Coordinates of N, CA and C and ligand atoms in Angstrom, one line a residue:
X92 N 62.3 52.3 115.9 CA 61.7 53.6 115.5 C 61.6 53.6 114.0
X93 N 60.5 53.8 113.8 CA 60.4 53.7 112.1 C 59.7 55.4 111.7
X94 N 60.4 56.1 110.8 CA 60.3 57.4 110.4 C 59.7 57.3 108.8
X95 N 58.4 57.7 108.9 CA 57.6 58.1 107.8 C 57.5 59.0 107.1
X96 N 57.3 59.2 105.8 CA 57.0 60.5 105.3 C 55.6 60.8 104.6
X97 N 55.1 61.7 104.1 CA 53.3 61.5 103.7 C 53.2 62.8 103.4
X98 N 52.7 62.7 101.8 CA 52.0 63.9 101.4 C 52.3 64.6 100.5
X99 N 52.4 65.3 99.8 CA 53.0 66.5 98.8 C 54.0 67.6 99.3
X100 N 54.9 67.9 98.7 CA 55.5 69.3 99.4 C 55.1 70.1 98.7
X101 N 55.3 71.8 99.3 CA 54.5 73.1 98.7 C 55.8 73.6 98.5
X102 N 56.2 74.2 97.6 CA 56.9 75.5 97.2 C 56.3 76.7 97.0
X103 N 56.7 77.8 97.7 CA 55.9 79.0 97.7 C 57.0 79.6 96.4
X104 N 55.7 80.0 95.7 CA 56.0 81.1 94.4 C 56.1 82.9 95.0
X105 N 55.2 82.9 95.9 CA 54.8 84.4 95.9 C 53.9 84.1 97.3
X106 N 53.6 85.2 98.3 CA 52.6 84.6 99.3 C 51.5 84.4 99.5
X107 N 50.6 83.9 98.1 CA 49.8 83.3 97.8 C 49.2 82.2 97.0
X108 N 50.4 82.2 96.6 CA 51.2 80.9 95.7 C 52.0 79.6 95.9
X109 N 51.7 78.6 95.4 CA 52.6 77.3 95.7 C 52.7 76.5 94.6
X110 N 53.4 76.0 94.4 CA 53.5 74.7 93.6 C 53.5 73.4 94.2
X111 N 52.8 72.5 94.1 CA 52.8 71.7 94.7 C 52.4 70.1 94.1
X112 N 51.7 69.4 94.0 CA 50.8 67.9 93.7 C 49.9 67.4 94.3
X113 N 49.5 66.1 93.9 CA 48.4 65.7 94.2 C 47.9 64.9 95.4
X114 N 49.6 64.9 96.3 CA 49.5 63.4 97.0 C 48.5 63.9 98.3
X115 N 47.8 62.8 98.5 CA 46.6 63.5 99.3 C 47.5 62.8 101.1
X116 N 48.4 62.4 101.2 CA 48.9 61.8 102.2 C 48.1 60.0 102.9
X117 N 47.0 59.8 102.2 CA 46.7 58.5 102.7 C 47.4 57.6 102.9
X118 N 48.5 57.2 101.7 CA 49.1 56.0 101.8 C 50.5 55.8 103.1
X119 N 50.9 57.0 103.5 CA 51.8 57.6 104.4 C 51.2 57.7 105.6
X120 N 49.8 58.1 106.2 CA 49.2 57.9 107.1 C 49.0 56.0 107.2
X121 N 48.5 55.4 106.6 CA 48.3 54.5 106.7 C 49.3 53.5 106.9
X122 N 50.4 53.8 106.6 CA 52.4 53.3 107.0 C 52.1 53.9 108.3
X123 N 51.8 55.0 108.8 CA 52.4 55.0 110.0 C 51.4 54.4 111.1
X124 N 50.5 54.3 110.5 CA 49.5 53.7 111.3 C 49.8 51.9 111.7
X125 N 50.1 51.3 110.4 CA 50.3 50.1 110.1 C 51.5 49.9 111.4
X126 N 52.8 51.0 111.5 CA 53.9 50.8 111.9 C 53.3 50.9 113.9
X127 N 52.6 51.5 113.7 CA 52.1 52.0 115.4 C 51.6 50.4 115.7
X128 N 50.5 50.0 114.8 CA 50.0 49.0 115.5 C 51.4 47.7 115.0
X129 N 52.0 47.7 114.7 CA 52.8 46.4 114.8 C 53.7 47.3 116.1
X130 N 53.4 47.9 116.9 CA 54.2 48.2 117.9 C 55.7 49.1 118.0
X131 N 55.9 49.9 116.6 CA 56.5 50.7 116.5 C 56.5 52.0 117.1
X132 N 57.7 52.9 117.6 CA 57.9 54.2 117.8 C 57.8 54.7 116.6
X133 N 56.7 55.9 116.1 CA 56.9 56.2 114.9 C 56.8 58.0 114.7
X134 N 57.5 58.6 114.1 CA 57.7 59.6 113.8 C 57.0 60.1 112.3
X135 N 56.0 60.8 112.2 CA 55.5 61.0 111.0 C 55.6 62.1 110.4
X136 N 56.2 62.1 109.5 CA 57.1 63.6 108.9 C 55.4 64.1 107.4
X137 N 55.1 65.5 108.1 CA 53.9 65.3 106.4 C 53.6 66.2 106.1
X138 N 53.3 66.5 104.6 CA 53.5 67.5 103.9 C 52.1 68.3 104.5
X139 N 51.4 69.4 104.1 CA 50.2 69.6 104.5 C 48.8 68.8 103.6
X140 N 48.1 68.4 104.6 CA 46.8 67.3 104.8 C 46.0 67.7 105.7
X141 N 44.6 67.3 105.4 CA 43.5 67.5 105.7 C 43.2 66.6 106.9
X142 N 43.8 65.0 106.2 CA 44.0 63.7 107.5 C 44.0 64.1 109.1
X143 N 43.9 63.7 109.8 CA 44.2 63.5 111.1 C 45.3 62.8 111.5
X144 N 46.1 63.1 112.0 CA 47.2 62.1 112.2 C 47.0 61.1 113.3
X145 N 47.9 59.4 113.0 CA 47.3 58.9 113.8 C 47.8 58.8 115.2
X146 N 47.1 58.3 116.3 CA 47.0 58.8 117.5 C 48.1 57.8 117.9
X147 N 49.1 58.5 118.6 CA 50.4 57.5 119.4 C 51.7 58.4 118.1
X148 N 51.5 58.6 117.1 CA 52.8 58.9 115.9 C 53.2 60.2 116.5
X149 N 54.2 60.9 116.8 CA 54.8 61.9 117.0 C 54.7 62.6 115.3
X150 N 53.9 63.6 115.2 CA 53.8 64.3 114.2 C 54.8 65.6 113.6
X151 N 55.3 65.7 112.7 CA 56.1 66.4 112.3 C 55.7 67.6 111.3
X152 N 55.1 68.4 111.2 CA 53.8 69.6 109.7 C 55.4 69.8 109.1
X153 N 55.6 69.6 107.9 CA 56.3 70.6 107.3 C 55.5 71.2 106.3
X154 N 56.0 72.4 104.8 CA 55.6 72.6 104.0 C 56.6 71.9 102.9
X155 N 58.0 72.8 102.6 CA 58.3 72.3 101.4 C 59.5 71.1 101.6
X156 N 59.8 71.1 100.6 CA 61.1 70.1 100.1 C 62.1 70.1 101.2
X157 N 62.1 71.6 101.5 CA 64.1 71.8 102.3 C 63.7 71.5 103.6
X158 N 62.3 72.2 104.2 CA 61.9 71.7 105.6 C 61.9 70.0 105.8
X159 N 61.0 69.5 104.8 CA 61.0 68.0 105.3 C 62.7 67.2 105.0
X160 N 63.4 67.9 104.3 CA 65.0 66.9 104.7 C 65.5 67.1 105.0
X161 N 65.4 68.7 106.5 CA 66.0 68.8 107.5 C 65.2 68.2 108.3
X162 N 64.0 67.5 108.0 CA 63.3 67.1 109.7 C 63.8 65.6 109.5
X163 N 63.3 65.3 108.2 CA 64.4 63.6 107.9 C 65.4 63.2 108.8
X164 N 66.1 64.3 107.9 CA 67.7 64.2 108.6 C 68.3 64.6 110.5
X165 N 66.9 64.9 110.9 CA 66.9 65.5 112.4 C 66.2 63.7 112.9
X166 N 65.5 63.4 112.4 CA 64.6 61.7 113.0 C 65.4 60.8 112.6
X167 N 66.5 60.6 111.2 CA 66.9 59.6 111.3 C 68.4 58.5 112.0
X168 N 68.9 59.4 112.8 CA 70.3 59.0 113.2 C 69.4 57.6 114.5
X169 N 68.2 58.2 115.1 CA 68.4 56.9 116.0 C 67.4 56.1 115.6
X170 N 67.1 56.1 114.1 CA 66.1 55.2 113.8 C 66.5 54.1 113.0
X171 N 65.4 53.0 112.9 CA 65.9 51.5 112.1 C 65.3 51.4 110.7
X172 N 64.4 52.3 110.6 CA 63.9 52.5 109.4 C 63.2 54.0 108.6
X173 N 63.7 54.0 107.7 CA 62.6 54.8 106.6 C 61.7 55.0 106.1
X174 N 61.2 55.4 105.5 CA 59.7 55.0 104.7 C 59.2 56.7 103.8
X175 N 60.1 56.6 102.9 CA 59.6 58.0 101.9 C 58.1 57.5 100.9
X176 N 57.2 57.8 101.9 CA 55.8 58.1 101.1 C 55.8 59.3 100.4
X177 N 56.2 60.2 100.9 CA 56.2 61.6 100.2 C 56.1 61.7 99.0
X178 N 55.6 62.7 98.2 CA 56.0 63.4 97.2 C 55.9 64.6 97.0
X179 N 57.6 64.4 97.1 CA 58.5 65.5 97.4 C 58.7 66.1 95.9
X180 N 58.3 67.6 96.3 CA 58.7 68.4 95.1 C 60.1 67.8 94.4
X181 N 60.2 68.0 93.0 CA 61.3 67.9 93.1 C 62.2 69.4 91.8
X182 N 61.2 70.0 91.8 CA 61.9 71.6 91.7 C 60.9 72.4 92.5
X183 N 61.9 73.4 92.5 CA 61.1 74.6 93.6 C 61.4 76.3 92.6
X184 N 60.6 77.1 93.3 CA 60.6 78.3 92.2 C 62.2 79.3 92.1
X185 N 63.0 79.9 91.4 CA 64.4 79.3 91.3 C 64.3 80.9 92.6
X186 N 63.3 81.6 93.1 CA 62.9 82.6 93.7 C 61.7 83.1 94.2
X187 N 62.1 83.0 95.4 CA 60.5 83.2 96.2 C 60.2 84.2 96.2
X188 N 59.3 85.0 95.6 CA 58.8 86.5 95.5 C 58.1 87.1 97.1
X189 N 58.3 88.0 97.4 CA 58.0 88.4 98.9 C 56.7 89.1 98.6
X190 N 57.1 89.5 97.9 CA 55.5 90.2 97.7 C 54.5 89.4 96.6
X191 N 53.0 90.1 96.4 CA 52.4 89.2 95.7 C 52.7 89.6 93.9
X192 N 53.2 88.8 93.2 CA 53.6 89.2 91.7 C 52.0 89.5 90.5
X193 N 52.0 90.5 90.5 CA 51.2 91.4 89.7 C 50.9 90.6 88.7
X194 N 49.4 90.3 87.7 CA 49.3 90.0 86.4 C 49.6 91.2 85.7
X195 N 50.6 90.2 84.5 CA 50.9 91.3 83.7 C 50.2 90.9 82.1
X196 N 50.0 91.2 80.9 CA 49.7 90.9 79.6 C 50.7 89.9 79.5
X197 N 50.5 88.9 78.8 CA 50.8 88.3 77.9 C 51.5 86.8 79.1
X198 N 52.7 85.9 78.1 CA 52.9 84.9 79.1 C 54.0 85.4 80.4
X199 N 53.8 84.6 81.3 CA 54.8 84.4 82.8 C 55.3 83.8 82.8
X200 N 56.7 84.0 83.4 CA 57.0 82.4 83.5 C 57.9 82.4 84.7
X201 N 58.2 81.2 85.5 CA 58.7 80.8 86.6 C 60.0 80.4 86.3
X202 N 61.0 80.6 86.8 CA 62.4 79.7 87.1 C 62.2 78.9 88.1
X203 N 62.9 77.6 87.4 CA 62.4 76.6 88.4 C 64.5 76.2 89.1
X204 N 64.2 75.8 89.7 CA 65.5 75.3 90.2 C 65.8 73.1 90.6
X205 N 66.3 72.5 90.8 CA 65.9 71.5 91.6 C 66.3 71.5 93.4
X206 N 64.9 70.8 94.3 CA 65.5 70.4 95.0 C 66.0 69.9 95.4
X207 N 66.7 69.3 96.9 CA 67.5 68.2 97.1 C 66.9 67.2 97.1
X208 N 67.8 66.1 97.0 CA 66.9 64.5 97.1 C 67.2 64.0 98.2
X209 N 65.9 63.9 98.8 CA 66.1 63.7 100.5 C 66.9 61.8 100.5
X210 N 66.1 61.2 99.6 CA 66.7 60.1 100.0 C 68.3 60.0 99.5
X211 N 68.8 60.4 98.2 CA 70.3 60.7 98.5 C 71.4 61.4 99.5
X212 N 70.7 62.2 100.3 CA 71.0 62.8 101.4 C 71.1 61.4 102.6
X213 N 70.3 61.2 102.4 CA 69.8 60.2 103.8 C 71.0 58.7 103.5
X214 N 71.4 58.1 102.1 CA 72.2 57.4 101.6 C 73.4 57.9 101.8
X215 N 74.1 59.5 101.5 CA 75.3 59.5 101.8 C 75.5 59.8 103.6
X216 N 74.4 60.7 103.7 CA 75.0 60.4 106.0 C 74.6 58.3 106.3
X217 N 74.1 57.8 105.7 CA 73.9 56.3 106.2 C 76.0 55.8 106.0
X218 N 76.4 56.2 104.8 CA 77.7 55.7 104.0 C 78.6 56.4 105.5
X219 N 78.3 57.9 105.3 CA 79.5 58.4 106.5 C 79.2 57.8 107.7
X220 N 78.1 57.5 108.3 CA 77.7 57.3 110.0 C 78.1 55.7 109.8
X221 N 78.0 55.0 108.6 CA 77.9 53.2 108.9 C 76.7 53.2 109.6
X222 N 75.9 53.6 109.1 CA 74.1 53.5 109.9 C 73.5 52.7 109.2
X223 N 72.7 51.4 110.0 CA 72.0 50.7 109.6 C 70.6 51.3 109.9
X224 N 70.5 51.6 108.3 CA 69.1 52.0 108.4 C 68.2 51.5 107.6
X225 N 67.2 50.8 107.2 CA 66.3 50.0 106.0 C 65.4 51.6 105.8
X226 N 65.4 51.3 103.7 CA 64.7 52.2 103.3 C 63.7 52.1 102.1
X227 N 63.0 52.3 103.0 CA 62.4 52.2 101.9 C 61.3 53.4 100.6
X228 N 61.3 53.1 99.8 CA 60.9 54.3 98.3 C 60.1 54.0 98.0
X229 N 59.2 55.1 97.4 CA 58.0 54.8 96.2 C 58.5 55.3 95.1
X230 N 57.8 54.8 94.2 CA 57.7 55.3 92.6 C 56.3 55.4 91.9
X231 N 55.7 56.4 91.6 CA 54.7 56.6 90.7 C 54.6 56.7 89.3
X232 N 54.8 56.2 89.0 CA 54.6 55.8 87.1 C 53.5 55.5 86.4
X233 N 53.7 56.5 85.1 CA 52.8 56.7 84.4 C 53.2 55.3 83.0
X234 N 54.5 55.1 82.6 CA 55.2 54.4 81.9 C 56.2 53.2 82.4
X235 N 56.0 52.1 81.9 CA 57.1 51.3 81.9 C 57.7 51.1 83.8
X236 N 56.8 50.6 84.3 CA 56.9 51.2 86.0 C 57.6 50.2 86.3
X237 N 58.2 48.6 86.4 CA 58.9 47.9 86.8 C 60.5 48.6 86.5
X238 N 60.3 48.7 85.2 CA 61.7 49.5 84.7 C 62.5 50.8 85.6
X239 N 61.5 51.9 85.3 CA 62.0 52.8 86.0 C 61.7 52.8 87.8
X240 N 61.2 52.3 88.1 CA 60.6 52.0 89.3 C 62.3 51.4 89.9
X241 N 62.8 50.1 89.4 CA 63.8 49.5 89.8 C 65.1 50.4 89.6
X242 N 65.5 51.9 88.5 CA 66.2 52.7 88.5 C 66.3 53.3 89.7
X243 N 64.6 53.7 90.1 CA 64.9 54.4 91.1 C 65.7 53.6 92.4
X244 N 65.3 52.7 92.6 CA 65.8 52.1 94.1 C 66.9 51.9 94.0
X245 N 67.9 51.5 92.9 CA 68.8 51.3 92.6 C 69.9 53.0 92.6
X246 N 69.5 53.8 92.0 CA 69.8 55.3 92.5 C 69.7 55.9 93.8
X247 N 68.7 55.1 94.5 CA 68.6 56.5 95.6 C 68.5 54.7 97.1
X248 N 69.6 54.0 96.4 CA 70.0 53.2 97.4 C 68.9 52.2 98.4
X249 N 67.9 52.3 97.5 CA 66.5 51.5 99.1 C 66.8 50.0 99.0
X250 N 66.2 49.5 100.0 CA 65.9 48.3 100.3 C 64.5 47.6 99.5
X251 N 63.7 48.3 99.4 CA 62.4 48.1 98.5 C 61.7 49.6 98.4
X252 N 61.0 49.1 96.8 CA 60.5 50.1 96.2 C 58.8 49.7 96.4
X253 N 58.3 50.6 96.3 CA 56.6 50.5 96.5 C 56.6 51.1 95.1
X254 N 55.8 50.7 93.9 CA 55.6 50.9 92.7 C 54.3 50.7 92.4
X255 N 53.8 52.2 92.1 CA 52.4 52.6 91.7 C 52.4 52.7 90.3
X256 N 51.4 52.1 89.7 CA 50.7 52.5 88.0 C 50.1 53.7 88.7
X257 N 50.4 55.4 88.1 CA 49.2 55.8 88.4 C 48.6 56.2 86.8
X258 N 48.7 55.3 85.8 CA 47.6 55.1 84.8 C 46.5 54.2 85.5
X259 N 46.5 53.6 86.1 CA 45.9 52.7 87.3 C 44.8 53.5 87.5
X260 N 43.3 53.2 87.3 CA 42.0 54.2 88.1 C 41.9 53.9 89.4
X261 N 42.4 52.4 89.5 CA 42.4 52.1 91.1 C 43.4 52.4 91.9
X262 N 44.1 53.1 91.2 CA 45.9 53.4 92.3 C 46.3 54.6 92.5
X263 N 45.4 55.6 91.9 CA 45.9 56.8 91.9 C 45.6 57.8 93.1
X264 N 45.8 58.8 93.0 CA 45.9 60.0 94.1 C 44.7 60.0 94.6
X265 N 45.1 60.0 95.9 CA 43.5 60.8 96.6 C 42.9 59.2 96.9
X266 N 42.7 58.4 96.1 CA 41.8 57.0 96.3 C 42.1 56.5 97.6
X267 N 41.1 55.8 97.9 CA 41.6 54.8 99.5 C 42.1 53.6 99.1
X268 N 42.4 53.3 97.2 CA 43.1 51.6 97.5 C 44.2 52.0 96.5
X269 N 45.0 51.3 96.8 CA 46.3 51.3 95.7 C 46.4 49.7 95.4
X270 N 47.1 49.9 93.8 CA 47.5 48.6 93.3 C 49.1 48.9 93.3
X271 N 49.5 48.5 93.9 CA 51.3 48.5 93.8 C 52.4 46.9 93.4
X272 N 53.8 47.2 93.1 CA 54.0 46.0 93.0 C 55.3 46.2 94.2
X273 N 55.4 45.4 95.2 CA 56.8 45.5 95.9 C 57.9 45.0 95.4
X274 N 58.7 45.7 95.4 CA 60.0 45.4 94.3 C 61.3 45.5 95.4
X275 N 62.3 44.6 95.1 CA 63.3 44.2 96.4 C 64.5 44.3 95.4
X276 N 65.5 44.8 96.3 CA 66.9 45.2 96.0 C 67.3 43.7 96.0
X277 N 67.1 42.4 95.8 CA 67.3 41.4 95.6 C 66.8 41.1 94.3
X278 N 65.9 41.8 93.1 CA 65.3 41.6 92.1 C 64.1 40.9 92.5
X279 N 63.3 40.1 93.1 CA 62.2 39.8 93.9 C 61.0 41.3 93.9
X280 N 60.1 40.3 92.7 CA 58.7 41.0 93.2 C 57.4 40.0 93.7
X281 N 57.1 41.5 94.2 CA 55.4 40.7 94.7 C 54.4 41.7 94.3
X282 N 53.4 41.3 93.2 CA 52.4 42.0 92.5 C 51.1 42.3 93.0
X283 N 50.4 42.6 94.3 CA 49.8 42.9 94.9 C 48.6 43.2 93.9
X284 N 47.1 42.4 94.4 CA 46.2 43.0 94.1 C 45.6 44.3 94.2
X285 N 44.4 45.2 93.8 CA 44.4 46.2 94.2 C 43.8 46.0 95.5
X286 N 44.1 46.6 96.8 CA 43.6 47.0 97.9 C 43.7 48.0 98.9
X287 N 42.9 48.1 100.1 CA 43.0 49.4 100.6 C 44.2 49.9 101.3
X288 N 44.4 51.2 101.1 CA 45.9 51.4 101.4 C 46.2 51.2 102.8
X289 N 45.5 51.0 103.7 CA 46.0 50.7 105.1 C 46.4 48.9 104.9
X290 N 46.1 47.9 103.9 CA 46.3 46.6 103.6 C 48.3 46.6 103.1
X291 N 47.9 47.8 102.0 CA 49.1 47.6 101.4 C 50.2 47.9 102.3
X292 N 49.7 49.0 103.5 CA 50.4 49.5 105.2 C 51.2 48.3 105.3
X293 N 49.6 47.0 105.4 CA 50.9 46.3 106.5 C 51.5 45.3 105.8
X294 N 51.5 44.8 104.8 CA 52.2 44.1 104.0 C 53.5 45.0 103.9
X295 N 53.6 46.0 104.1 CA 54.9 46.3 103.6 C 55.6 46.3 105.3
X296 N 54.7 46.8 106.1 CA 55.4 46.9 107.5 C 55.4 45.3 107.9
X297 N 54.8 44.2 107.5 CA 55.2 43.0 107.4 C 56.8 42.5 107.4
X298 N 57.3 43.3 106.1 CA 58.4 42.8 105.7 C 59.3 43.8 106.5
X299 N 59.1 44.8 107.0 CA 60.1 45.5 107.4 C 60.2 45.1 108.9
X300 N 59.4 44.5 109.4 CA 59.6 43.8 110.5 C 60.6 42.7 110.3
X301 N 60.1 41.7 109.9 CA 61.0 40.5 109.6 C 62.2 41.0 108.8
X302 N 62.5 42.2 108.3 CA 64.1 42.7 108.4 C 64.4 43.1 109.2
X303 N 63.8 43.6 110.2 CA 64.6 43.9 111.9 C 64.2 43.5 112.9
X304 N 63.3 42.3 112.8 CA 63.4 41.2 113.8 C 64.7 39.8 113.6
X305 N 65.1 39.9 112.2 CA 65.9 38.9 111.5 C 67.2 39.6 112.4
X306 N 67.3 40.7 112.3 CA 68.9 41.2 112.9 C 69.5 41.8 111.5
Ligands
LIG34 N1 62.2 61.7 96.9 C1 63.1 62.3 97.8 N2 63.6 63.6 97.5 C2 63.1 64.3 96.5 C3 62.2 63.7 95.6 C4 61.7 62.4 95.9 O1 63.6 61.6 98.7 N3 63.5 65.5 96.3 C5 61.7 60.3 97.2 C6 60.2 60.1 97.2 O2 59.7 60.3 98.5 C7 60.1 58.7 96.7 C8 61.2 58.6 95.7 O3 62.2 59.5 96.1 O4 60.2 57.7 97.7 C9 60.7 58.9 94.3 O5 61.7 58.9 93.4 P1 61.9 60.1 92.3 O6 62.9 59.6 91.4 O7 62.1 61.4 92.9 O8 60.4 60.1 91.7 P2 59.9 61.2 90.8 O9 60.0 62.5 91.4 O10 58.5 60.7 90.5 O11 60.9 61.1 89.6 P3 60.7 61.2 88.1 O12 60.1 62.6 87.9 O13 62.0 61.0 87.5 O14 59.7 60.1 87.7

């Protein structure tokens, strides 16, 4: 069972309001797609998208941050793998206005708060359960992407990092191809040409096979 994530999270400011990003959910559809046809049970956890989900994935709609890392955290106890495509907010408004907030003169401004970090969450229940679970991360970088890219995996405990340039015209949001580099908690990379993101799918579900067909 391999559990996906795809998409942007929303934080509502007011009830016509959100904060949100760019991620258009492609590269997360295309993991779970990748994972269905290598013959995976897959669970697809996704922010709101336009996409179609694909056909055989048990689909999961969330909106924000807190919804998708209680659905994480509800898919991952009998699963073998991870896969945070998301991009997960990572502050939310430090209060959700119930009503709609009036323009007033001059500047506004939001309190922001942070949310949780689903993949630290998911790292410390793996430490308490002794759960064998492969995980894997992305990184989107605008700077110095090998660098901070390998911070992150290294912080938030993965097995491999998916590392996007999105100074990259070819790698960025919304496009059908990404240039990424796969980066391994062993220091091992592989610099991937640019291609379409259902290619980069299975190259990564490649390797995550042969870590749980290896044992
Ligand atoms: N992620 C998460 N929970 C969050 C935010 C991000 O699990 N609240 C996951 C993403 O799905 C992705 C990875 O963490 O797999 C990205 O790492 P992160 O450090 O959060 O990236 P950025 O938000 O881009 O961080 P920064 O602003 O520091 O570049």
């Amino acid at each position: 069972k391999i559990v996906v994530t795809a998409g942007g999270t929303q934080e509502a400011i007011d009830p016509v309001r959100i904060l949100t990003n760019y991620s258009s959910g492609k590269q997360g559809f295309a993991l779970a797609q990748a994972a269905l046809d290598a013959g995976a049970n897959v669970a697809l956890i996704t922010g709101p998208t336009y996409l179609l989900p694909p056909t055989g994935a048990r689909t999961i709609s969330v909106k924000s941050a807190a919804e998708m890392q209680e659905a994480v955290l509800e898919e991952i106890p009998d699963a073998d793998a991870l896969i945070m495509a998301a991009a997960v907010a990572d502050f939310k408004p430090k209060e959700e206005s119930l009503s709609k907030i009036k323009k007033t003169d001059g500047q506004q401004k939001i309190d922001l708060v942070r949310t949780r970090d689903i993949l630290k969450d998911v790292a410390a229940y793996k430490k308490e359960n002794k759960k064998d679970l492969k995980i894997i991360g992305f990184a989107a970088e605008s700077d110095d992407l090998k660098e901070n890219a390998r911070t992150k995996m290294q912080d938030k405990n993965m097995d491999m990092i998916v590392a996007n340039d999105i100074s990259d015209p070819e790698a960025g949001f919304g496009v059908d191809n990404n240039k990424v580099l796969l980066m391994y908690s062993d220091g091992s990379i592989e610099d991937l040409p640019s291609m379409p993101k259902y290619e980069v799918a299975e190259k990564v579900i490649q390797h995550l096979q042969s870590w749980l067909t290896e044992g």
